Tab-separated table of N, CA and C in Angstrom:
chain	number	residue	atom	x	y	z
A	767	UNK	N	1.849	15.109	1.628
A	767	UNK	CA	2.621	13.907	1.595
A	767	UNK	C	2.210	13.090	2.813
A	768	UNK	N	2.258	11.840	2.762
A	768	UNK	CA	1.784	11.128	3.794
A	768	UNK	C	2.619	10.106	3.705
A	769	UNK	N	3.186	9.074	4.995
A	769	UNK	CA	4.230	8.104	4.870
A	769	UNK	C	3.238	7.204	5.944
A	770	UNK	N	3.298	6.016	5.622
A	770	UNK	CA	2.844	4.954	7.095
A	770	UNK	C	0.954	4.573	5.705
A	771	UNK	N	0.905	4.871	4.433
A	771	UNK	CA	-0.266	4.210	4.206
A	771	UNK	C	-0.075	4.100	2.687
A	772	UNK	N	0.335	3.088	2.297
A	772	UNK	CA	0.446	2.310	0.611
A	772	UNK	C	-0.451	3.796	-0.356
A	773	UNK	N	0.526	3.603	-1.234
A	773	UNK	CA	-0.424	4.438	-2.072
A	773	UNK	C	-1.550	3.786	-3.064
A	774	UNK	N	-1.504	2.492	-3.507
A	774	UNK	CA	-2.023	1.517	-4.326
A	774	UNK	C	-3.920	1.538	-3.670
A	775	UNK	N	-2.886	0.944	-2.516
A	775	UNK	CA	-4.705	0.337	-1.518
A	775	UNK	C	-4.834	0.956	-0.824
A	776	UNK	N	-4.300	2.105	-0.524
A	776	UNK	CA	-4.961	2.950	1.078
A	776	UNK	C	-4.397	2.131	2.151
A	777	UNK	N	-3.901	1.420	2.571
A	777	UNK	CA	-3.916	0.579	3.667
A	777	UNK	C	-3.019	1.326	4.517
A	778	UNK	N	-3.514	1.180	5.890
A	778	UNK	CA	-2.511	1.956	6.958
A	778	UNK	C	-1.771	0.333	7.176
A	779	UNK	N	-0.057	0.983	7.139
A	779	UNK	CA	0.734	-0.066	7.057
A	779	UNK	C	1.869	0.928	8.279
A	780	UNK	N	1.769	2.010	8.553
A	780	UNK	CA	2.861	2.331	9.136
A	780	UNK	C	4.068	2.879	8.564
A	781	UNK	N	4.648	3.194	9.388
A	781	UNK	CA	6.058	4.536	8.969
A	781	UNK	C	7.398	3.756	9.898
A	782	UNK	N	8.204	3.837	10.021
A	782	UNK	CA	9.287	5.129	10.778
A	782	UNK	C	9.827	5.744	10.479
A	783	UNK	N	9.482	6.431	9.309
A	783	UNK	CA	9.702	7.572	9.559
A	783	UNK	C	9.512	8.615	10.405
A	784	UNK	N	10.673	9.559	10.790
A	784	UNK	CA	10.625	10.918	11.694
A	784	UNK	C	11.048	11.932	10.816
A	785	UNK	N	10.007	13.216	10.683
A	785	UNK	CA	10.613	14.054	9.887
A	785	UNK	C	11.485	14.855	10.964
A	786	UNK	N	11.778	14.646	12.108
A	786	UNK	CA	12.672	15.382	12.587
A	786	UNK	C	13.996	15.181	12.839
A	787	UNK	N	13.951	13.960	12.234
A	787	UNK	CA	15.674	13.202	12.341
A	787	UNK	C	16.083	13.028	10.498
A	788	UNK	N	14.879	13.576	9.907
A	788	UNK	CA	15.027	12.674	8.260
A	788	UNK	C	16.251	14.025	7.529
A	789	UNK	N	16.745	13.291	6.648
A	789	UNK	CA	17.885	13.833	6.231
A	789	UNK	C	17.769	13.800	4.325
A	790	UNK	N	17.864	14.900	3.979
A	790	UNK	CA	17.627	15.042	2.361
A	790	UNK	C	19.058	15.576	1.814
A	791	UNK	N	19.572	14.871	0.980
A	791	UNK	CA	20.897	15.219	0.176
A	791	UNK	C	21.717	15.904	0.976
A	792	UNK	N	21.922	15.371	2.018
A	792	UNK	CA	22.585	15.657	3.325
A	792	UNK	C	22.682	17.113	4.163
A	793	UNK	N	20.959	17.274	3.955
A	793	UNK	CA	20.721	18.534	5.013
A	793	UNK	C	19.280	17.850	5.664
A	794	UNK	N	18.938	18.259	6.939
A	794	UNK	CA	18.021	18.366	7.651
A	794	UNK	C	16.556	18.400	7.028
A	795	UNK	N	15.622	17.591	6.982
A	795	UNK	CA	14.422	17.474	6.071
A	795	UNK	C	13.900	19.703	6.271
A	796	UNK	N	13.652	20.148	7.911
A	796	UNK	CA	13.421	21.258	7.894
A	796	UNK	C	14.425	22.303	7.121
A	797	UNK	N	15.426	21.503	6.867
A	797	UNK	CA	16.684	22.987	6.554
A	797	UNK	C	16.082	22.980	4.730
A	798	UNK	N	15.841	21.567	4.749
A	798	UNK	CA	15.921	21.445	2.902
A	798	UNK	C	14.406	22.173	2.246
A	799	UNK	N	13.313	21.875	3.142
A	799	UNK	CA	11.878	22.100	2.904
A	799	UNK	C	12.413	24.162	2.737
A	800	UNK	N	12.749	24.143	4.013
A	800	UNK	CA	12.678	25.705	4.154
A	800	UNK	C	13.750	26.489	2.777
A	801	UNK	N	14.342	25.879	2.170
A	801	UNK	CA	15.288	26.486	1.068
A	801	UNK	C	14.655	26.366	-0.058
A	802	UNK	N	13.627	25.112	-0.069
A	802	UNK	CA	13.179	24.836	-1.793
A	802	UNK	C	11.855	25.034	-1.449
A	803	UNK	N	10.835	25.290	-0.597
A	803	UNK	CA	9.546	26.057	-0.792
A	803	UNK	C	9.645	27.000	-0.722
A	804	UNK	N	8.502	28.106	-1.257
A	804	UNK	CA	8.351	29.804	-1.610
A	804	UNK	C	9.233	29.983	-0.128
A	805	UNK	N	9.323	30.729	-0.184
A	805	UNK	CA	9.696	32.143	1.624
A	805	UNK	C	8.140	32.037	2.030
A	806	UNK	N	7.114	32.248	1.314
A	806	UNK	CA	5.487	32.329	2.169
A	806	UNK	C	5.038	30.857	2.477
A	807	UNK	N	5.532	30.271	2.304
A	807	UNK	CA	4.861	28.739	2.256
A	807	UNK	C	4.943	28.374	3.631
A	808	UNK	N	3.594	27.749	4.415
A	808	UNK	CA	3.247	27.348	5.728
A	808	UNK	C	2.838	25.626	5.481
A	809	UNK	N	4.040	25.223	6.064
A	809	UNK	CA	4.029	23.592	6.577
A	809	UNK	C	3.780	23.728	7.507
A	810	UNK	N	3.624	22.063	8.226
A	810	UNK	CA	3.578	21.552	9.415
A	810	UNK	C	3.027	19.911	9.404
A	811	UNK	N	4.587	19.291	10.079
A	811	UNK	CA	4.644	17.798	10.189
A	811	UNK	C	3.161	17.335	10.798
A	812	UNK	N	2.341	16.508	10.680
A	812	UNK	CA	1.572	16.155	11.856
A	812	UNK	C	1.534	14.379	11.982
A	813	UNK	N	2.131	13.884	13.339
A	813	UNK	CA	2.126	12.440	13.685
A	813	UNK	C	1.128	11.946	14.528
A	814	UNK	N	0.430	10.439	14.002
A	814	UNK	CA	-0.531	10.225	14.586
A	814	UNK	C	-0.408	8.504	14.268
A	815	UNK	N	-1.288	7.644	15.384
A	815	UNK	CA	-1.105	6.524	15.110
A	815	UNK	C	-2.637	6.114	15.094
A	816	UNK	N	-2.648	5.162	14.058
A	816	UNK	CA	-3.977	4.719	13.623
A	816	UNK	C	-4.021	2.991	13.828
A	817	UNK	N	-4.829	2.552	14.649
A	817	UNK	CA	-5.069	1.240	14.932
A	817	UNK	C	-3.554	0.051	14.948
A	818	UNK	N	-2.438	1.513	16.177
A	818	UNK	CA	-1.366	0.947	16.211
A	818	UNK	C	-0.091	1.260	15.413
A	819	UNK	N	-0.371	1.955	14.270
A	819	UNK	CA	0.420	1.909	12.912
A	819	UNK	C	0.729	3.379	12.920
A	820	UNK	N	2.143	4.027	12.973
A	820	UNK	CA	2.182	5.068	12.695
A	820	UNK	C	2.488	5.851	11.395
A	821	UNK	N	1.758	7.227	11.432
A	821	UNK	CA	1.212	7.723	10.039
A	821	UNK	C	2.024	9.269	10.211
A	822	UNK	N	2.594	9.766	9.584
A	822	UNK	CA	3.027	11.258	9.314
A	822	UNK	C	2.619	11.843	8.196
A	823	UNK	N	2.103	12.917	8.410
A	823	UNK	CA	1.646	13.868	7.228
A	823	UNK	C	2.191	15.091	6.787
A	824	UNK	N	2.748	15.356	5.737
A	824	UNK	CA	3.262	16.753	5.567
A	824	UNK	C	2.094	17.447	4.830
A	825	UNK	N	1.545	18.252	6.261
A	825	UNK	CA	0.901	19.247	5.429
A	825	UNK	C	0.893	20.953	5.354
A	826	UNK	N	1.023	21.117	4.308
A	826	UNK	CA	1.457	22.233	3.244
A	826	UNK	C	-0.085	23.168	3.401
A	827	UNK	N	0.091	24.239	3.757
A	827	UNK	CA	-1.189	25.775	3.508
A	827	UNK	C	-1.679	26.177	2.661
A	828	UNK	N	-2.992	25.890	1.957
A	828	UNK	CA	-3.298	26.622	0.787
A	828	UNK	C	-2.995	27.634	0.709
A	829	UNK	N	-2.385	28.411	-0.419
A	829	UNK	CA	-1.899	29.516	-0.715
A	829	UNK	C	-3.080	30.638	-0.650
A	830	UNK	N	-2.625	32.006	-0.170
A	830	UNK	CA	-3.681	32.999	0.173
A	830	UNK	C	-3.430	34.357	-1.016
A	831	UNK	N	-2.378	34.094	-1.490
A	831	UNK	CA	-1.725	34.922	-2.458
A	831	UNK	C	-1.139	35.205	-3.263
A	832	UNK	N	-0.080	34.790	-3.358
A	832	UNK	CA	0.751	33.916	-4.125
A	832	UNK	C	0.761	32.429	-4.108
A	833	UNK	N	1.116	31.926	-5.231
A	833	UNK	CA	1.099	29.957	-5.189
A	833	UNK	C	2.069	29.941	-4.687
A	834	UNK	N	2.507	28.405	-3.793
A	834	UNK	CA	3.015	28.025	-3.093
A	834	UNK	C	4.050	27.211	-3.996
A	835	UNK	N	5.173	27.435	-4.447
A	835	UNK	CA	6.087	26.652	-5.293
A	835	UNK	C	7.564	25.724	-4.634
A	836	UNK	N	7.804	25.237	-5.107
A	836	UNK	CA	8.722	23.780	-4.910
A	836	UNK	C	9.871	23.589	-5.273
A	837	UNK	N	11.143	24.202	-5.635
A	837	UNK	CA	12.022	24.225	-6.808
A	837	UNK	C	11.842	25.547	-7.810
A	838	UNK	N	10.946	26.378	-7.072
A	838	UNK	CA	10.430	27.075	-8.321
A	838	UNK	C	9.121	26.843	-9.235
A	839	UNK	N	9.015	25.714	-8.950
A	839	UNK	CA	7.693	24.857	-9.970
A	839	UNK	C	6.017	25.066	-8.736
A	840	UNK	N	5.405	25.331	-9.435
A	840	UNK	CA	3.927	25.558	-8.425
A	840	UNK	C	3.761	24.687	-7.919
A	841	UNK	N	2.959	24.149	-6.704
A	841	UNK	CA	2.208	23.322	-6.147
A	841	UNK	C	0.926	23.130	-6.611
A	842	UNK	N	0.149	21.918	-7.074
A	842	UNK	CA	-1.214	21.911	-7.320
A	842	UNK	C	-2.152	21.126	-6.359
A	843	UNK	N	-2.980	21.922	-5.625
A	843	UNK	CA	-3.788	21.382	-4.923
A	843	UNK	C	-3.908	19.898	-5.141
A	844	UNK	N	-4.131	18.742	-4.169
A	844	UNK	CA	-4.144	17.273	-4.398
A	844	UNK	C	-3.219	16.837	-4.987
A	845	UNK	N	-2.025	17.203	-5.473
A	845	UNK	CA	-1.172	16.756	-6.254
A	845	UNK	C	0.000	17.216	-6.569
């Protein structure tokens, strides 16, 4: 997942988003990620600013063993 760049045109447009203040159906973005991905599943937020514009990325571990699921539902590489 990526926030701070249009999905249409690519364009770095910027965020503010913070996944450390962000709030999902009124729990903590970490409390909610950690309940609805597998128990094996390896995230990690990464923030960075690009020609001024800030960009956050949620990125998710290719799976080594088991697939990495969401709700229960798999994750598919790129998508």
């Amino acid at each position: 997942m990526v926030w701070g760049i249009t999905d249409d045109s690519h364009k770095i447009v910027g965020t503010t988003f913070d996944p450390w203040t962000a709030v999902v159906r009124k729990q903590p973005l970490q409390l909610y990620l950690n309940q609805n991905l597998s128990s094996h599943a390896e995230y990690k937020f990464h923030e960075t600013n690009i020609d001024g514009h800030h960009v956050v990325l949620l990125i998710v571990a290719a799976a080594q063993e088991l697939p990495v699921e969401f709700k229960g539902a798999r994750l598919r590489p790129g998508g």
